[in-house]
Amino acid sequence: MIVEALLAVTLVSAFAVFLAPDKIAGKLAFVLSLLPAAGSIWMYSAFDGSGNALLSGGTLAFEETFKWATFGPYALNWHVGLDGISMPLLVLTTVLTPLAILAAWTPIQSRQSQFFGLMLFMEMSLLGVFSALDFFIWFIFWEMVLVPMYFLIGIWGGPRRKYAAIKFFVYTNVASLLMFIGFIALVFGLGDSITSLDMPVIAQALNDGQLGSLGGVGAGTLKALAFFAMFIGFGVKVPIVPFHTWLPDAHVEAPTPVSIMLAGVMLKMGTYALLRFNFTMLPGVAKDYAFIIALVAVVSVIYGALLALAQSDLKRIVAYSSVSSMGYVILGLVAFNMYGVGGATFQMVAHGLISGLMFMAVGVIYNTTHTRMVSDMSGLADKMPITVAVFVAGAFGYMGLPLMAGFAAEFFIFVGAFHSTVLAGNALALFTGAAMFGIVIVAGYLLFAMQRTLFGPFRLETDYEVGRASFHDVAPLVVLILLVILLGVQPNIFYHMIQDAVGEMALLAGGGA
């Protein structure tokens, strides 16, 4: 009952904060958010699982299952459990949440109990997404994440917050509908061979070739249609090009702590679901269309980087960087081997920490200067030395500096992609070479932005006095950069369990060594 306890503690904490007076809401939320963080770290230390949660032959950690209800011919089960893919993402969520809450103490000055309560409710929903193994339960948690994010952007966001919140909700809700249709089509195609919506059962049935025709559509065509319905549905959440346009608006209008959770964890819902559904349940289709998927990945990497290069708002620069970085995850997944898929999973964690760090640093700068425009400021290093030092370190982490988490993740992905045999003639190596050019563009726009805003003679176009940030603004920055370095120096903190979980899956489509 460990997972249930984690969910319950987080949910009760959310309601407690929601009912608390504003003057203590922020501090109470931070203290209560440490409980699931401590719980997840204990779970990591006690983790005893092997294999992939959706494939046979392994054991799950903290697994619980019991029948909940019956819906027509299908049993709805409460089924939760963790493997080496979901465990690191669970830890990421619980560690990033208290840091985001701490970063919210300065910018959030109104309706604080509601804000911090929604932050904790969103954390609970995210934990459910990464631990649920019954599709009905999983889908409830998946949709629940949308609700607090909509209000967090729409109420506490910038001048165009309502537009950004509605755009976010429409994009992601339509994508969820498309994904739902694709998955349920597979369930109906399996017919009497399954009697529940248990995801491991469905995954095994699909990989055993039990899918039949549906409405006159043959099994092969049904698989392809369902694959692309789910790929687009999850791709919007990642987001991949061309379904990325909601992300910059959401990031720019969202308050800093919300951007931290959006980039740090919520985007990982999309890549996590792609791994669980598309690449685990339908590996043959993924292999058949590997060329298209690899092309989408490379376009996302290069196009996202070029868009970031054209921005003058620091927050937009980091937002488009996320589009570019998520392209590497798709590239690793389509490699279909141990290093590729393992590197993609590790990149989810690494990018969660680095992107959270970057948005947090931009938020601290904005809290002091009240501007994010590159042309409005310069020479901040003399006034805010610690914040600037961490910002620079995080930027180098984005560029793939060795001994930082981003380098380890991209190295695993590139090794896997170069050795993949999914595409004939080792064509994936050519895609990988093109994607590596994205790192050059990343270095270009980040170095250019830092040179103009952080160094040189001090200048600020706004009428605010710039000084050192407060301790509660700087402390989470320092914690994040230490975690980024720790995972870069010792990637096996997570990578050994990730390898164990992706090993069987990586062989399904014969992607090479």
Short mmCIF file of N, CA and C in Angstrom, two decimals, residues 1 58 94 102 109 122 202 227 345:
data_model
loop_
_atom_site.label_atom_id
_atom_site.label_comp_id
_atom_site.label_asym_id
_atom_site.label_seq_id
_atom_site.Cartn_x
_atom_site.Cartn_y
_atom_site.Cartn_z
N MET A 1 0.82 -1.22 0.00
CA MET A 1 0.00 0.00 0.00
C MET A 1 0.86 1.27 0.00
N GLY A 58 9.10 -10.15 -15.35
CA GLY A 58 9.73 -9.36 -14.30
C GLY A 58 8.82 -9.21 -13.11
N THR A 94 8.46 14.30 -7.08
CA THR A 94 8.38 14.66 -5.66
C THR A 94 9.53 15.56 -5.22
N LEU A 102 8.92 26.42 -3.14
CA LEU A 102 9.83 27.39 -2.53
C LEU A 102 10.06 28.58 -3.45
N GLN A 109 1.61 36.33 -4.50
CA GLN A 109 1.23 37.15 -3.35
C GLN A 109 -0.29 37.23 -3.17
N MET A 122 -1.80 18.90 -8.30
CA MET A 122 -1.16 18.52 -9.56
C MET A 122 -0.08 17.48 -9.32
N ILE A 202 -3.12 -6.04 -21.74
CA ILE A 202 -3.34 -5.56 -23.11
C ILE A 202 -2.04 -5.56 -23.89
N PHE A 227 -1.81 3.44 -33.67
CA PHE A 227 -0.47 3.95 -33.33
C PHE A 227 -0.39 5.44 -33.59
N THR A 345 14.89 7.61 -21.63
CA THR A 345 14.29 7.66 -20.30
C THR A 345 15.14 8.51 -19.35
#
